[in-house]
């Protein structure tokens, strides 16, 4: 197992997020990756490498140019509005919903931040762009390693990515690492790529990016969006559109779901991937399905993740793992590495 580690991840460290109507300390913290890295080293599970550098053109197959331009300059613009802003993170406060226009790029910074975001729970900090950009390099490096013949590679990075769309951030995500990995596999000549999202929260950004495409199959097992974030996507009747009709499959499950039901659903998702004829697999590896996660609602135990890894290995596909959520910080290293060890 090759691991590409984002050594710049801690440069993104939000102070506060909006959660349940209150400003609270961020759940998405650098210690999440630190625990996974420590566990990888303790078990000597493969080689840990820095990512290869890629230029920004590698991002354009997934994200719009105006969105990338915004992310790259947002912090400087935020501080230019008021030097005191250097001491506080930027959070969006307005959004172009329903009848409001989104095609015109406003000059006002707050308006542009709202245009490119989906929630007020994702603070943009001084180091967000550098951390997210290095994370994209991790995902791209892992994908190229797998395309080059490696059985598996792991992009160990934060901030996570699967809620980020082609032109918006949210859900702690800025650049969609899983989508970048899948597109990189396609660009390397792999004709059929599957993405399996096993984070507790639906990968709305990844789904939207590939929703009208037949070359990338997206499937997700997650908390029912009737009650769980991101609420507005992730329902079972979302099957793709246009050329992508039939190449999207969601498996929403009720809060409290245990491993037996969850694993049976995983088997169904893997059967769909096999039927699709996937030649490579990208796994959005969210660990917030754990029973102790503070913002989620499934009840998987640490030992269950060894079995998850074994089940994923049985798919027999070259696999890119991309680290996503998981907010029971003390346990996230054990749980994530259990998946990798089970796979290995």
Coordinates of C-alpha atoms in Angstrom, one line a residue:
X1 CA 0.0 0.0 0.0
X2 CA 1.4 3.3 -1.1
X3 CA 0.3 6.3 1.0
X4 CA 0.6 9.9 -0.3
X5 CA 0.6 12.2 2.7
X6 CA -0.4 15.9 2.5
X7 CA 2.3 17.5 4.6
X8 CA 0.5 20.9 4.3
X9 CA -2.9 19.7 5.6
X10 CA -2.5 21.5 9.0
X11 CA -2.3 24.8 7.2
X12 CA -6.1 24.6 7.0
X13 CA -7.3 24.9 10.6
X14 CA -10.7 26.5 11.0
X15 CA -11.6 28.2 14.2
X16 CA -15.4 28.0 14.2
X17 CA -18.2 26.5 12.1
X18 CA -22.0 27.0 12.1
X19 CA -23.6 23.9 13.5
X20 CA -27.2 23.5 14.6
X21 CA -27.6 27.3 14.7
X22 CA -24.5 27.9 16.9
X23 CA -20.9 28.8 16.2
X24 CA -18.9 25.9 17.6
X25 CA -15.3 24.7 17.4
X26 CA -14.6 22.9 14.1
X27 CA -15.1 19.1 14.0
X28 CA -12.7 18.8 11.1
X29 CA -9.3 19.2 12.7
X30 CA -5.7 18.4 11.8
X31 CA -5.5 15.7 14.4
X32 CA -7.7 13.5 12.2
X33 CA -4.9 13.0 9.7
X34 CA -2.2 13.0 12.4
X35 CA -3.8 9.9 14.1
X36 CA -4.1 8.1 10.8
X37 CA -0.4 8.8 9.9
X38 CA 0.7 7.6 13.4
X39 CA -1.3 4.4 13.0
X40 CA 0.2 3.7 9.5
X41 CA 3.7 4.1 10.9
X42 CA 3.0 2.0 14.0
X43 CA 1.7 -0.9 11.8
X44 CA 4.4 -0.4 9.1
X45 CA 1.6 -0.6 6.5
X46 CA 3.4 0.2 3.3
X47 CA 5.4 3.2 2.1
X48 CA 4.5 6.8 2.9
X49 CA 5.5 9.3 0.2
X50 CA 5.0 13.0 -0.5
X51 CA 2.8 13.7 -3.5
X52 CA 4.1 14.5 -6.9
X53 CA 3.4 18.2 -7.9
X54 CA 0.8 18.8 -10.6
X55 CA 0.0 22.1 -12.3
X56 CA -3.5 23.6 -12.0
X57 CA -4.5 22.3 -15.4
X58 CA -5.0 18.9 -13.7
X59 CA -7.9 20.5 -11.7
X60 CA -9.8 21.8 -14.7
X61 CA -11.2 18.4 -15.6
X62 CA -13.3 18.6 -12.5
X63 CA -13.6 22.2 -11.3
X64 CA -14.5 25.4 -13.2
X65 CA -11.9 28.1 -13.8
X66 CA -13.8 30.8 -12.0
X67 CA -14.2 28.7 -8.9
X68 CA -10.5 27.8 -8.9
X69 CA -9.6 31.5 -9.3
X70 CA -11.8 32.4 -6.4
X71 CA -10.3 29.8 -4.0
X72 CA -6.7 30.8 -4.9
X73 CA -7.3 34.5 -4.2
X74 CA -10.1 34.4 -1.5
X75 CA -7.9 34.8 1.6
X76 CA -6.0 37.8 0.2
X77 CA -9.3 39.4 -0.8
X78 CA -10.8 38.7 2.7
X79 CA -7.9 40.4 4.5
X80 CA -7.9 43.3 2.0
X81 CA -11.4 44.1 3.1
X82 CA -10.3 44.7 6.7
X83 CA -6.8 43.9 8.1
X84 CA -8.6 42.6 11.2
X85 CA -9.9 39.7 9.1
X86 CA -6.5 38.1 9.3
X87 CA -7.5 37.0 12.8
X88 CA -10.8 35.4 11.8
X89 CA -11.9 32.9 9.2
X90 CA -14.2 33.7 6.4
X91 CA -17.7 32.1 6.4
X92 CA -20.4 32.7 3.7
X93 CA -23.6 34.4 4.6
X94 CA -25.6 34.7 1.4
X95 CA -26.5 32.2 -1.4
X96 CA -28.0 32.5 -4.9
X97 CA -30.9 30.1 -4.3
X98 CA -33.9 29.3 -6.6
X99 CA -34.9 32.5 -8.5
X100 CA -31.6 34.3 -7.8
X101 CA -29.0 34.4 -10.6
X102 CA -25.7 32.5 -10.4
X103 CA -24.4 33.1 -13.9
X104 CA -23.1 36.7 -13.2
X105 CA -19.9 36.9 -11.1
X106 CA -20.4 39.6 -8.5
X107 CA -17.7 42.1 -7.6
X108 CA -18.6 41.9 -3.9
X109 CA -16.5 39.4 -2.0
X110 CA -19.3 38.2 0.3
X111 CA -21.5 37.7 -2.7
X112 CA -18.9 35.7 -4.5
X113 CA -18.2 33.6 -1.4
X114 CA -21.9 32.7 -1.3
X115 CA -21.9 32.0 -5.0
X116 CA -19.2 29.4 -4.5
X117 CA -20.5 27.7 -1.3
X118 CA -23.3 25.5 0.0
X119 CA -23.2 26.1 3.7
X120 CA -21.9 28.2 6.6
X121 CA -20.1 25.3 8.3
X122 CA -17.0 25.4 6.1
X123 CA -14.6 28.1 7.2
X124 CA -12.0 29.4 4.7
X125 CA -8.7 30.1 6.4
X126 CA -5.3 31.5 5.5
X127 CA -3.9 28.1 4.6
X128 CA -7.0 26.6 3.0
X129 CA -5.9 26.9 -0.6
X130 CA -2.4 25.5 0.0
X131 CA -3.8 22.6 2.0
X132 CA -6.5 21.7 -0.5
X133 CA -4.1 22.1 -3.4
X134 CA -1.6 19.8 -1.9
X135 CA -4.4 17.3 -1.2
X136 CA -5.4 17.3 -4.8
X137 CA -1.7 16.4 -5.6
X138 CA -2.1 13.5 -3.2
X139 CA -5.2 12.2 -5.0
X140 CA -3.6 12.7 -8.4
X141 CA -0.4 10.9 -7.3
X142 CA -2.4 8.0 -5.9
X143 CA -4.4 7.7 -9.1
X144 CA -1.3 7.7 -11.4
X145 CA 0.4 5.1 -9.2
X146 CA -2.6 2.8 -9.6
X147 CA -2.9 3.5 -13.3
X148 CA 0.8 2.6 -13.5
X149 CA 0.3 -0.8 -12.0
X150 CA 0.1 -0.5 -8.2
X151 CA -2.7 -2.6 -6.7
X152 CA -3.7 0.2 -4.3
X153 CA -2.7 3.7 -3.1
X154 CA -4.1 5.9 -0.3
X155 CA -4.4 9.7 -0.5
X156 CA -4.1 10.8 3.2
X157 CA -5.2 14.4 3.2
X158 CA -7.5 17.0 4.5
X159 CA -9.6 19.0 4.1
X160 CA -11.8 16.3 2.7
X161 CA -13.4 16.6 -0.8
X162 CA -16.5 14.7 -1.6
X163 CA -19.0 17.5 -0.9
X164 CA -17.2 19.9 -3.2
X165 CA -18.8 20.4 -6.6
X166 CA -17.5 21.6 -9.8
X167 CA -17.9 25.2 -8.6
X168 CA -18.7 25.2 -4.9
X169 CA -17.3 24.2 -1.5
X170 CA -19.1 23.0 1.6
X171 CA -19.2 20.2 4.1
X172 CA -15.6 20.9 5.0
X173 CA -14.6 20.3 1.4
X174 CA -13.0 22.6 -1.2
X175 CA -11.4 20.4 -4.0
X176 CA -13.0 17.1 -4.8
X177 CA -10.1 14.6 -4.4
X178 CA -12.2 11.5 -5.3
X179 CA -13.4 13.1 -8.5
X180 CA -9.9 14.3 -9.4
X181 CA -8.6 10.7 -8.9
X182 CA -11.4 9.2 -11.0
X183 CA -10.8 11.7 -13.8
X184 CA -7.0 11.1 -13.7
X185 CA -7.7 7.3 -14.1
X186 CA -9.8 8.1 -17.1
X187 CA -7.1 10.4 -18.5
X188 CA -4.6 7.5 -18.2
X189 CA -6.8 5.4 -20.5
X190 CA -8.9 3.4 -18.0
X191 CA -12.2 3.3 -19.7
X192 CA -14.6 2.4 -16.8
X193 CA -14.0 3.8 -13.4
X194 CA -16.2 3.4 -10.3
X195 CA -16.4 5.6 -7.3
X196 CA -17.7 4.0 -4.0
X197 CA -18.4 6.6 -1.3
X198 CA -18.7 5.0 2.2
X199 CA -18.7 8.2 4.2
X200 CA -21.7 8.6 6.5
X201 CA -22.7 11.7 4.5
X202 CA -23.6 11.5 0.8
X203 CA -20.9 12.6 -1.6
X204 CA -23.1 15.2 -3.3
X205 CA -20.3 17.0 -5.1
X206 CA -18.9 13.8 -6.6
X207 CA -22.3 12.7 -7.7
X208 CA -23.0 16.0 -9.4
X209 CA -19.7 16.1 -11.2
X210 CA -20.4 12.7 -12.9
X211 CA -24.2 12.7 -13.0
X212 CA -24.5 12.9 -16.8
X213 CA -21.5 10.6 -17.7
X214 CA -21.5 6.9 -18.4
X215 CA -17.7 6.4 -18.0
X216 CA -17.6 6.9 -14.3
X217 CA -20.1 5.0 -12.1
X218 CA -20.9 6.6 -8.7
X219 CA -22.5 4.8 -5.8
X220 CA -22.8 5.9 -2.2
X221 CA -23.9 4.3 1.1
X222 CA -24.9 7.0 3.5
X223 CA -27.3 8.4 6.1
X224 CA -30.8 9.1 4.7
X225 CA -30.8 12.7 3.5
X226 CA -34.4 13.2 4.8
X227 CA -32.6 13.7 8.1
X228 CA -28.9 13.8 7.4
X229 CA -26.5 16.3 5.8
X230 CA -26.3 17.2 2.9
X231 CA -30.1 16.9 2.9
X232 CA -30.7 18.0 -0.7
X233 CA -29.0 15.1 -2.6
X234 CA -28.5 11.4 -2.0
X235 CA -31.9 9.9 -2.5
X236 CA -32.5 6.5 -4.0
X237 CA -34.3 7.8 -7.1
X238 CA -31.2 9.7 -8.3
X239 CA -30.1 7.4 -11.1
X240 CA -28.1 9.8 -13.4
X241 CA -29.3 11.9 -16.3
X242 CA -28.7 12.0 -20.1
X243 CA -25.8 9.8 -21.0
X244 CA -25.3 9.1 -17.3
X245 CA -28.8 7.6 -16.7
X246 CA -28.3 4.3 -14.9
X247 CA -24.7 5.1 -13.8
X248 CA -25.6 6.6 -10.4
X249 CA -26.8 4.5 -7.4
X250 CA -27.5 5.7 -3.9
X251 CA -28.2 3.6 -0.8
X252 CA -29.6 5.8 1.9
X253 CA -29.9 4.1 5.3
X254 CA -31.6 5.1 8.5
X255 CA -29.8 6.5 11.5
X256 CA -28.8 3.7 13.9
X257 CA -27.9 1.2 11.1
X258 CA -25.5 -1.5 12.3
X259 CA -22.8 -3.4 10.5
X260 CA -24.9 -6.3 9.4
X261 CA -27.3 -4.2 7.4
X262 CA -24.5 -1.8 6.3
X263 CA -22.3 -4.7 5.1
X264 CA -25.2 -6.3 3.1
X265 CA -25.6 -2.9 1.4
X266 CA -21.9 -2.8 0.6
X267 CA -22.3 -6.1 -1.1
X268 CA -25.1 -4.8 -3.2
X269 CA -23.1 -1.7 -4.2
X270 CA -20.1 -3.8 -5.1
X271 CA -22.3 -6.1 -7.2
X272 CA -23.5 -2.9 -9.1
X273 CA -19.8 -1.9 -9.7
X274 CA -19.0 -5.4 -11.0
X275 CA -22.0 -5.3 -13.3
X276 CA -20.8 -1.9 -14.6
X277 CA -17.6 -3.6 -15.6
X278 CA -15.3 -1.3 -13.6
X279 CA -11.6 -1.5 -14.4
X280 CA -10.5 0.6 -11.4
X281 CA -12.1 1.8 -8.2
X282 CA -11.9 5.0 -6.2
X283 CA -13.1 4.7 -2.5
X284 CA -14.2 7.8 -0.7
X285 CA -13.0 6.5 2.7
X286 CA -15.1 8.3 5.3
X287 CA -14.8 6.9 8.8
X288 CA -17.8 8.7 10.3
X289 CA -19.9 5.5 10.1
X290 CA -18.2 4.7 13.5
X291 CA -20.5 4.3 16.5
X292 CA -18.7 7.1 18.4
X293 CA -18.7 9.7 15.7
X294 CA -20.1 13.0 17.1
X295 CA -22.0 14.2 14.0
X296 CA -23.1 10.9 12.4
X297 CA -25.5 8.1 13.2
X298 CA -24.4 4.6 12.2
X299 CA -23.0 2.1 14.7
X300 CA -20.0 0.3 13.1
X301 CA -17.3 -0.8 15.5
X302 CA -13.5 -0.6 15.0
X303 CA -13.2 -4.3 14.3
X304 CA -15.8 -4.1 11.5
X305 CA -13.5 -2.0 9.4
X306 CA -11.1 -4.9 8.9
X307 CA -14.0 -6.8 7.2
X308 CA -14.8 -3.7 5.1
X309 CA -11.3 -3.7 3.8
X310 CA -11.5 -7.5 3.0
X311 CA -14.8 -7.0 1.2
X312 CA -13.3 -4.2 -0.9
X313 CA -10.3 -6.3 -1.8
X314 CA -12.6 -9.1 -3.1
X315 CA -13.8 -6.7 -5.8
X316 CA -10.4 -7.4 -7.4
X317 CA -9.9 -3.9 -8.7
X318 CA -6.9 -1.5 -8.7
X319 CA -8.1 0.8 -5.9
X320 CA -7.4 4.4 -4.9
X321 CA -8.5 5.3 -1.4
X322 CA -9.2 8.9 -0.6
X323 CA -9.5 10.0 3.0
X324 CA -12.8 11.9 3.7
X325 CA -14.7 12.3 7.0
X326 CA -14.5 10.8 10.4
X327 CA -14.7 13.0 13.5
X328 CA -14.2 10.6 16.4
X329 CA -10.7 11.9 16.4
X330 CA -9.1 9.5 18.9
X331 CA -10.3 6.4 17.0
X332 CA -10.1 7.6 13.4
X333 CA -6.5 6.3 12.9
X334 CA -7.4 2.8 14.1
X335 CA -10.5 2.7 12.0
X336 CA -9.0 4.0 8.8
X337 CA -6.0 1.8 9.0
X338 CA -8.1 -1.2 9.8
X339 CA -9.8 -0.8 6.4
X340 CA -6.4 -0.6 4.6
X341 CA -5.0 -3.5 6.6
X342 CA -8.1 -5.6 5.8
X343 CA -7.7 -4.7 2.1
X344 CA -3.9 -5.4 2.2

